[in-house]
Amino acid sequence: MNWQNEQLKECLQAFSSSGATSEKTESQFSFPSLAVIAGLLVLVSQAQDLGTVPSSQITPLNDNQGDLTLAEVVGLFESHWGKARRQEAFKMGRLVMELSERHQLAPSVILAVIEKESSFRPQIVSKAGAVGMMQLLPNTAKEVAKAYRIRSYKGKDDLRDPATNIRLGVAYLSYLRQNFGHSLHYIAAYNLGPTALRRRLRSGNYELGALDRYVRSIHVRARELHAGRNVKFPSLHREEALIAASL
């Protein structure tokens, strides 16, 4: 926002100086005044859209869909479900790898969301009515199923099926990433809802508040799962993050 503030000051100074010169004729004065006013309007509108963010630099999650192997993904399911469910863990592992490639989302990100939302418990239901592995509300699931043609979803009881729930959850996460761009924002939208987050961003409010711990815990967990691969995560400066989140 510093560069915008400087431009805004320059425009205001130009506007003041143009009005202080009484010797100018009306025709000489009118053209630069309109240009200055137009510039001010553009800068003000941009300032309202962008707002500020808590930190000067944000590091996004890695979206490389090949960051984990099938064995590593299966191992995480098995660590939560136990060896008795190894065959089911393998099935879910293959599904996550398939969805990761299809939606271009890293397995580490998908697994971090699952772990945070449900701790890999397929039958869990929240107080708000969110169901299953990726804690989806029935109305959201219905919309996602229609948009992505996920035919295994017929009604809210299907959200208790791990495969159906993960298919819906990953598709929804992919949709949010396409709309919000930066992992800080699309993960916040997964919890808060896209409409509510969009309202915050447009008002210039980039403070996550109660969502901060949720968003950061998923970022930390995704990187923990990714650890040991010596892959550098790219930095995204504040202005780039804001542009990526523009709606």
mmCIF file of C-alpha atoms in Angstrom:
data_model
loop_
_atom_site.group_PDB
_atom_site.id
_atom_site.type_symbol
_atom_site.label_atom_id
_atom_site.label_comp_id
_atom_site.label_asym_id
_atom_site.label_seq_id
_atom_site.Cartn_x
_atom_site.Cartn_y
_atom_site.Cartn_z
ATOM 1 C CA MET A 1 0.000 0.000 0.000
ATOM 2 C CA ASN A 2 3.004 2.394 0.391
ATOM 3 C CA TRP A 3 3.300 2.960 -3.356
ATOM 4 C CA GLN A 4 -0.424 3.764 -3.535
ATOM 5 C CA ASN A 5 -0.154 6.231 -0.651
ATOM 6 C CA GLU A 6 2.704 8.066 -2.410
ATOM 7 C CA GLN A 7 0.696 8.267 -5.631
ATOM 8 C CA LEU A 8 -2.294 9.547 -3.725
ATOM 9 C CA LYS A 9 -0.183 12.286 -2.098
ATOM 10 C CA GLU A 10 1.225 13.330 -5.464
ATOM 11 C CA CYS A 11 -2.271 13.599 -6.939
ATOM 12 C CA LEU A 12 -3.474 15.664 -3.976
ATOM 13 C CA GLN A 13 -0.492 17.998 -4.261
ATOM 14 C CA ALA A 14 -1.095 18.393 -7.992
ATOM 15 C CA PHE A 15 -4.745 19.113 -7.352
ATOM 16 C CA SER A 16 -3.917 21.750 -4.701
ATOM 17 C CA SER A 17 -1.308 23.506 -6.833
ATOM 18 C CA SER A 18 -3.586 23.630 -9.862
ATOM 19 C CA GLY A 19 -6.344 25.296 -7.862
ATOM 20 C CA ALA A 20 -3.941 27.855 -6.285
ATOM 21 C CA THR A 21 -2.944 29.460 -9.607
ATOM 22 C CA SER A 22 -5.632 32.055 -10.258
ATOM 23 C CA GLU A 23 -4.062 33.335 -13.493
ATOM 24 C CA LYS A 24 -5.028 30.190 -15.434
ATOM 25 C CA THR A 25 -7.955 30.465 -17.756
ATOM 26 C CA GLU A 26 -10.954 28.180 -17.392
ATOM 27 C CA SER A 27 -9.943 26.062 -20.408
ATOM 28 C CA GLN A 28 -6.389 25.647 -19.085
ATOM 29 C CA PHE A 29 -7.605 24.625 -15.654
ATOM 30 C CA SER A 30 -10.371 22.196 -16.598
ATOM 31 C CA PHE A 31 -8.316 19.510 -18.374
ATOM 32 C CA PRO A 32 -5.646 18.840 -15.719
ATOM 33 C CA SER A 33 -8.274 18.984 -12.969
ATOM 34 C CA LEU A 34 -10.353 16.259 -14.599
ATOM 35 C CA ALA A 35 -7.264 14.087 -15.064
ATOM 36 C CA VAL A 36 -6.238 14.532 -11.433
ATOM 37 C CA ILE A 37 -9.744 13.763 -10.178
ATOM 38 C CA ALA A 38 -9.920 10.640 -12.346
ATOM 39 C CA GLY A 39 -6.562 9.518 -10.958
ATOM 40 C CA LEU A 40 -7.747 10.061 -7.412
ATOM 41 C CA LEU A 41 -10.889 8.043 -7.992
ATOM 42 C CA VAL A 42 -8.893 5.124 -9.380
ATOM 43 C CA LEU A 43 -6.424 5.143 -6.481
ATOM 44 C CA VAL A 44 -9.159 5.394 -3.858
ATOM 45 C CA SER A 45 -11.059 2.477 -5.398
ATOM 46 C CA GLN A 46 -7.878 0.384 -5.489
ATOM 47 C CA ALA A 47 -7.088 1.239 -1.886
ATOM 48 C CA GLN A 48 -10.557 0.131 -0.808
ATOM 49 C CA ASP A 49 -10.263 -3.156 -2.694
ATOM 50 C CA LEU A 50 -6.766 -4.063 -1.505
ATOM 51 C CA GLY A 51 -6.718 -2.979 2.119
ATOM 52 C CA THR A 52 -3.821 -4.275 4.233
ATOM 53 C CA VAL A 53 -2.575 -7.580 5.536
ATOM 54 C CA PRO A 54 -1.110 -8.337 8.976
ATOM 55 C CA SER A 55 2.416 -9.128 7.706
ATOM 56 C CA SER A 56 4.575 -7.632 4.995
ATOM 57 C CA GLN A 57 5.300 -11.023 3.480
ATOM 58 C CA ILE A 58 3.232 -14.214 3.288
ATOM 59 C CA THR A 59 4.544 -17.623 2.317
ATOM 60 C CA PRO A 60 1.984 -19.692 0.378
ATOM 61 C CA LEU A 61 1.697 -23.454 0.512
ATOM 62 C CA ASN A 62 3.383 -25.493 -2.175
ATOM 63 C CA ASP A 63 0.800 -26.674 -4.709
ATOM 64 C CA ASN A 64 3.035 -29.234 -6.417
ATOM 65 C CA GLN A 65 0.796 -32.268 -6.737
ATOM 66 C CA GLY A 66 3.777 -34.652 -6.591
ATOM 67 C CA ASP A 67 5.062 -33.670 -3.160
ATOM 68 C CA LEU A 68 4.216 -37.013 -1.497
ATOM 69 C CA THR A 69 4.384 -40.608 -2.691
ATOM 70 C CA LEU A 70 1.492 -43.059 -2.598
ATOM 71 C CA ALA A 71 3.217 -44.968 0.198
ATOM 72 C CA GLU A 72 3.464 -41.812 2.322
ATOM 73 C CA VAL A 73 -0.192 -40.948 1.802
ATOM 74 C CA VAL A 74 -1.324 -44.510 2.603
ATOM 75 C CA GLY A 75 0.917 -44.462 5.666
ATOM 76 C CA LEU A 76 -0.851 -41.423 7.080
ATOM 77 C CA PHE A 77 -4.294 -43.001 6.627
ATOM 78 C CA GLU A 78 -3.018 -46.184 8.243
ATOM 79 C CA SER A 79 -1.533 -44.282 11.179
ATOM 80 C CA HIS A 80 -5.026 -42.949 11.955
ATOM 81 C CA TRP A 81 -7.080 -46.022 11.056
ATOM 82 C CA GLY A 82 -4.786 -48.819 12.148
ATOM 83 C CA LYS A 83 -3.299 -51.756 10.260
ATOM 84 C CA ALA A 84 -6.602 -53.612 10.332
ATOM 85 C CA ARG A 85 -7.885 -51.123 7.768
ATOM 86 C CA ARG A 86 -4.794 -51.236 5.568
ATOM 87 C CA GLN A 87 -6.716 -52.167 2.428
ATOM 88 C CA GLU A 88 -9.105 -49.242 2.893
ATOM 89 C CA ALA A 89 -6.149 -46.954 3.642
ATOM 90 C CA PHE A 90 -4.555 -48.008 0.351
ATOM 91 C CA LYS A 91 -7.798 -47.298 -1.503
ATOM 92 C CA MET A 92 -8.020 -43.814 0.036
ATOM 93 C CA GLY A 93 -4.355 -43.173 -0.675
ATOM 94 C CA ARG A 94 -4.835 -43.919 -4.364
ATOM 95 C CA LEU A 95 -7.891 -41.682 -4.407
ATOM 96 C CA VAL A 96 -5.985 -38.748 -2.869
ATOM 97 C CA MET A 97 -3.196 -39.132 -5.429
ATOM 98 C CA GLU A 98 -5.755 -39.241 -8.251
ATOM 99 C CA LEU A 99 -7.581 -36.149 -6.995
ATOM 100 C CA SER A 100 -4.298 -34.361 -6.376
ATOM 101 C CA GLU A 101 -3.347 -34.754 -10.014
ATOM 102 C CA ARG A 102 -6.808 -33.904 -11.312
ATOM 103 C CA HIS A 103 -7.197 -30.727 -9.268
ATOM 104 C CA GLN A 104 -3.499 -29.792 -9.136
ATOM 105 C CA LEU A 105 -3.480 -29.718 -5.330
ATOM 106 C CA ALA A 106 -0.618 -31.118 -3.268
ATOM 107 C CA PRO A 107 -1.433 -34.297 -1.286
ATOM 108 C CA SER A 108 0.150 -32.617 1.759
ATOM 109 C CA VAL A 109 -2.439 -29.819 1.577
ATOM 110 C CA ILE A 110 -5.349 -32.238 1.160
ATOM 111 C CA LEU A 111 -4.197 -34.409 4.051
ATOM 112 C CA ALA A 112 -3.543 -31.415 6.316
ATOM 113 C CA VAL A 113 -7.129 -30.213 5.768
ATOM 114 C CA ILE A 114 -8.549 -33.698 6.434
ATOM 115 C CA GLU A 115 -6.517 -34.043 9.612
ATOM 116 C CA LYS A 116 -7.514 -30.610 10.889
ATOM 117 C CA GLU A 117 -11.191 -30.972 10.024
ATOM 118 C CA SER A 118 -11.890 -34.493 11.260
ATOM 119 C CA SER A 119 -8.692 -36.270 12.367
ATOM 120 C CA PHE A 120 -9.583 -38.828 9.663
ATOM 121 C CA ARG A 121 -12.900 -39.744 11.339
ATOM 122 C CA PRO A 122 -15.521 -40.478 8.627
ATOM 123 C CA GLN A 123 -18.561 -40.397 10.911
ATOM 124 C CA ILE A 124 -17.931 -37.169 12.774
ATOM 125 C CA VAL A 125 -20.588 -34.420 12.655
ATOM 126 C CA SER A 126 -19.976 -30.868 13.866
ATOM 127 C CA LYS A 127 -22.397 -28.684 15.826
ATOM 128 C CA ALA A 128 -22.993 -26.727 12.622
ATOM 129 C CA GLY A 129 -23.971 -29.918 10.792
ATOM 130 C CA ALA A 130 -20.765 -30.435 8.785
ATOM 131 C CA VAL A 131 -20.195 -34.121 8.118
ATOM 132 C CA GLY A 132 -17.322 -36.510 7.538
ATOM 133 C CA MET A 133 -13.652 -36.487 6.650
ATOM 134 C CA MET A 134 -13.543 -32.970 5.205
ATOM 135 C CA GLN A 135 -16.481 -31.601 7.238
ATOM 136 C CA LEU A 136 -18.865 -30.554 4.499
ATOM 137 C CA LEU A 137 -22.294 -29.065 4.958
ATOM 138 C CA PRO A 138 -25.009 -30.900 2.979
ATOM 139 C CA ASN A 139 -25.940 -27.785 0.980
ATOM 140 C CA THR A 140 -22.329 -27.165 0.014
ATOM 141 C CA ALA A 141 -21.891 -30.825 -0.902
ATOM 142 C CA LYS A 142 -24.969 -30.700 -3.098
ATOM 143 C CA GLU A 143 -23.694 -27.684 -5.019
ATOM 144 C CA VAL A 144 -20.198 -29.138 -5.439
ATOM 145 C CA ALA A 145 -21.568 -32.514 -6.543
ATOM 146 C CA LYS A 146 -23.661 -30.810 -9.214
ATOM 147 C CA ALA A 147 -20.849 -28.549 -10.433
ATOM 148 C CA TYR A 148 -18.251 -31.328 -10.607
ATOM 149 C CA ARG A 149 -20.632 -34.152 -11.552
ATOM 150 C CA ILE A 150 -19.822 -36.285 -8.530
ATOM 151 C CA ARG A 151 -22.538 -38.872 -8.977
ATOM 152 C CA SER A 152 -21.741 -40.870 -5.840
ATOM 153 C CA TYR A 153 -23.364 -38.111 -3.794
ATOM 154 C CA LYS A 154 -27.140 -38.539 -3.484
ATOM 155 C CA GLY A 155 -27.790 -37.021 -0.071
ATOM 156 C CA LYS A 156 -26.215 -36.054 3.259
ATOM 157 C CA ASP A 157 -25.820 -39.674 4.383
ATOM 158 C CA ASP A 158 -23.273 -40.139 1.578
ATOM 159 C CA LEU A 159 -21.010 -37.642 3.336
ATOM 160 C CA ARG A 160 -20.174 -40.400 5.822
ATOM 161 C CA ASP A 161 -18.557 -42.378 3.009
ATOM 162 C CA PRO A 162 -14.825 -41.423 3.064
ATOM 163 C CA ALA A 163 -14.335 -41.644 -0.711
ATOM 164 C CA THR A 164 -17.376 -39.513 -1.563
ATOM 165 C CA ASN A 165 -16.544 -36.985 1.124
ATOM 166 C CA ILE A 166 -12.944 -36.600 -0.045
ATOM 167 C CA ARG A 167 -14.010 -36.261 -3.683
ATOM 168 C CA LEU A 168 -16.368 -33.451 -2.726
ATOM 169 C CA GLY A 169 -13.941 -31.803 -0.298
ATOM 170 C CA VAL A 170 -11.001 -31.702 -2.696
ATOM 171 C CA ALA A 171 -13.215 -30.365 -5.515
ATOM 172 C CA TYR A 172 -14.472 -27.638 -3.175
ATOM 173 C CA LEU A 173 -10.929 -26.779 -2.062
ATOM 174 C CA SER A 174 -9.882 -26.573 -5.713
ATOM 175 C CA TYR A 175 -12.812 -24.259 -6.471
ATOM 176 C CA LEU A 176 -11.807 -21.967 -3.605
ATOM 177 C CA ARG A 177 -8.200 -21.858 -4.741
ATOM 178 C CA GLN A 178 -9.310 -20.843 -8.232
ATOM 179 C CA ASN A 179 -11.345 -18.009 -6.733
ATOM 180 C CA PHE A 180 -9.009 -16.767 -3.998
ATOM 181 C CA GLY A 181 -5.561 -17.798 -5.272
ATOM 182 C CA HIS A 182 -3.448 -17.572 -2.145
ATOM 183 C CA SER A 183 -3.457 -20.453 0.354
ATOM 184 C CA LEU A 184 -3.947 -18.034 3.242
ATOM 185 C CA HIS A 185 -7.277 -17.033 1.725
ATOM 186 C CA TYR A 186 -8.636 -20.195 0.121
ATOM 187 C CA ILE A 187 -8.050 -22.170 3.320
ATOM 188 C CA ALA A 188 -9.741 -19.429 5.337
ATOM 189 C CA ALA A 189 -12.650 -19.587 2.878
ATOM 190 C CA TYR A 190 -12.902 -23.346 3.388
ATOM 191 C CA ASN A 191 -13.712 -22.726 7.048
ATOM 192 C CA LEU A 192 -15.498 -19.376 6.932
ATOM 193 C CA GLY A 193 -17.242 -19.750 3.568
ATOM 194 C CA PRO A 194 -16.427 -17.874 0.345
ATOM 195 C CA THR A 195 -19.176 -15.260 0.663
ATOM 196 C CA ALA A 196 -18.166 -14.215 4.166
ATOM 197 C CA LEU A 197 -14.466 -14.076 3.288
ATOM 198 C CA ARG A 198 -15.155 -12.151 0.078
ATOM 199 C CA ARG A 199 -17.070 -9.585 2.114
ATOM 200 C CA ARG A 200 -14.094 -9.193 4.448
ATOM 201 C CA LEU A 201 -11.569 -8.792 1.649
ATOM 202 C CA ARG A 202 -13.650 -6.231 -0.207
ATOM 203 C CA SER A 203 -13.986 -4.158 2.948
ATOM 204 C CA GLY A 204 -10.196 -4.133 3.288
ATOM 205 C CA ASN A 205 -10.195 -6.384 6.372
ATOM 206 C CA TYR A 206 -7.371 -8.913 6.022
ATOM 207 C CA GLU A 207 -7.192 -9.788 9.712
ATOM 208 C CA LEU A 208 -8.065 -13.459 10.156
ATOM 209 C CA GLY A 209 -9.042 -13.114 13.799
ATOM 210 C CA ALA A 210 -10.316 -16.420 15.173
ATOM 211 C CA LEU A 211 -9.432 -18.081 11.859
ATOM 212 C CA ASP A 212 -5.729 -17.325 12.271
ATOM 213 C CA ARG A 213 -4.952 -20.435 14.303
ATOM 214 C CA TYR A 214 -6.968 -22.658 11.957
ATOM 215 C CA VAL A 215 -5.277 -21.356 8.796
ATOM 216 C CA ARG A 216 -1.778 -21.376 10.219
ATOM 217 C CA SER A 217 -2.133 -24.857 11.711
ATOM 218 C CA ILE A 218 -2.981 -26.252 8.268
ATOM 219 C CA HIS A 219 -0.002 -24.451 6.742
ATOM 220 C CA VAL A 220 2.291 -25.856 9.435
ATOM 221 C CA ARG A 221 0.912 -29.381 9.134
ATOM 222 C CA ALA A 222 1.156 -29.400 5.335
ATOM 223 C CA ARG A 223 4.802 -28.396 5.596
ATOM 224 C CA GLU A 224 5.444 -31.046 8.246
ATOM 225 C CA LEU A 225 4.066 -33.682 5.892
ATOM 226 C CA HIS A 226 6.200 -32.238 3.128
ATOM 227 C CA ALA A 227 9.342 -32.092 5.311
ATOM 228 C CA GLY A 228 12.465 -33.925 4.288
ATOM 229 C CA ARG A 229 12.070 -33.256 0.563
ATOM 230 C CA ASN A 230 14.255 -30.144 0.615
ATOM 231 C CA VAL A 231 11.816 -28.211 -1.563
ATOM 232 C CA LYS A 232 11.930 -24.451 -1.100
ATOM 233 C CA PHE A 233 8.555 -22.799 -0.711
ATOM 234 C CA PRO A 234 8.222 -19.602 -2.769
ATOM 235 C CA SER A 235 7.670 -16.278 -1.053
ATOM 236 C CA LEU A 236 4.754 -14.118 -2.056
ATOM 237 C CA HIS A 237 5.017 -10.430 -1.257
ATOM 238 C CA ARG A 238 2.084 -8.548 0.151
ATOM 239 C CA GLU A 239 1.109 -6.780 -3.064
ATOM 240 C CA GLU A 240 1.202 -10.076 -4.974
ATOM 241 C CA ALA A 241 -0.925 -11.749 -2.308
ATOM 242 C CA LEU A 242 -3.497 -8.993 -2.506
ATOM 243 C CA ILE A 243 -3.640 -9.149 -6.284
ATOM 244 C CA ALA A 244 -4.026 -12.934 -6.101
ATOM 245 C CA ALA A 245 -6.949 -12.492 -3.725
ATOM 246 C CA SER A 246 -8.696 -9.781 -5.738
ATOM 247 C CA LEU A 247 -12.241 -10.796 -6.655
#
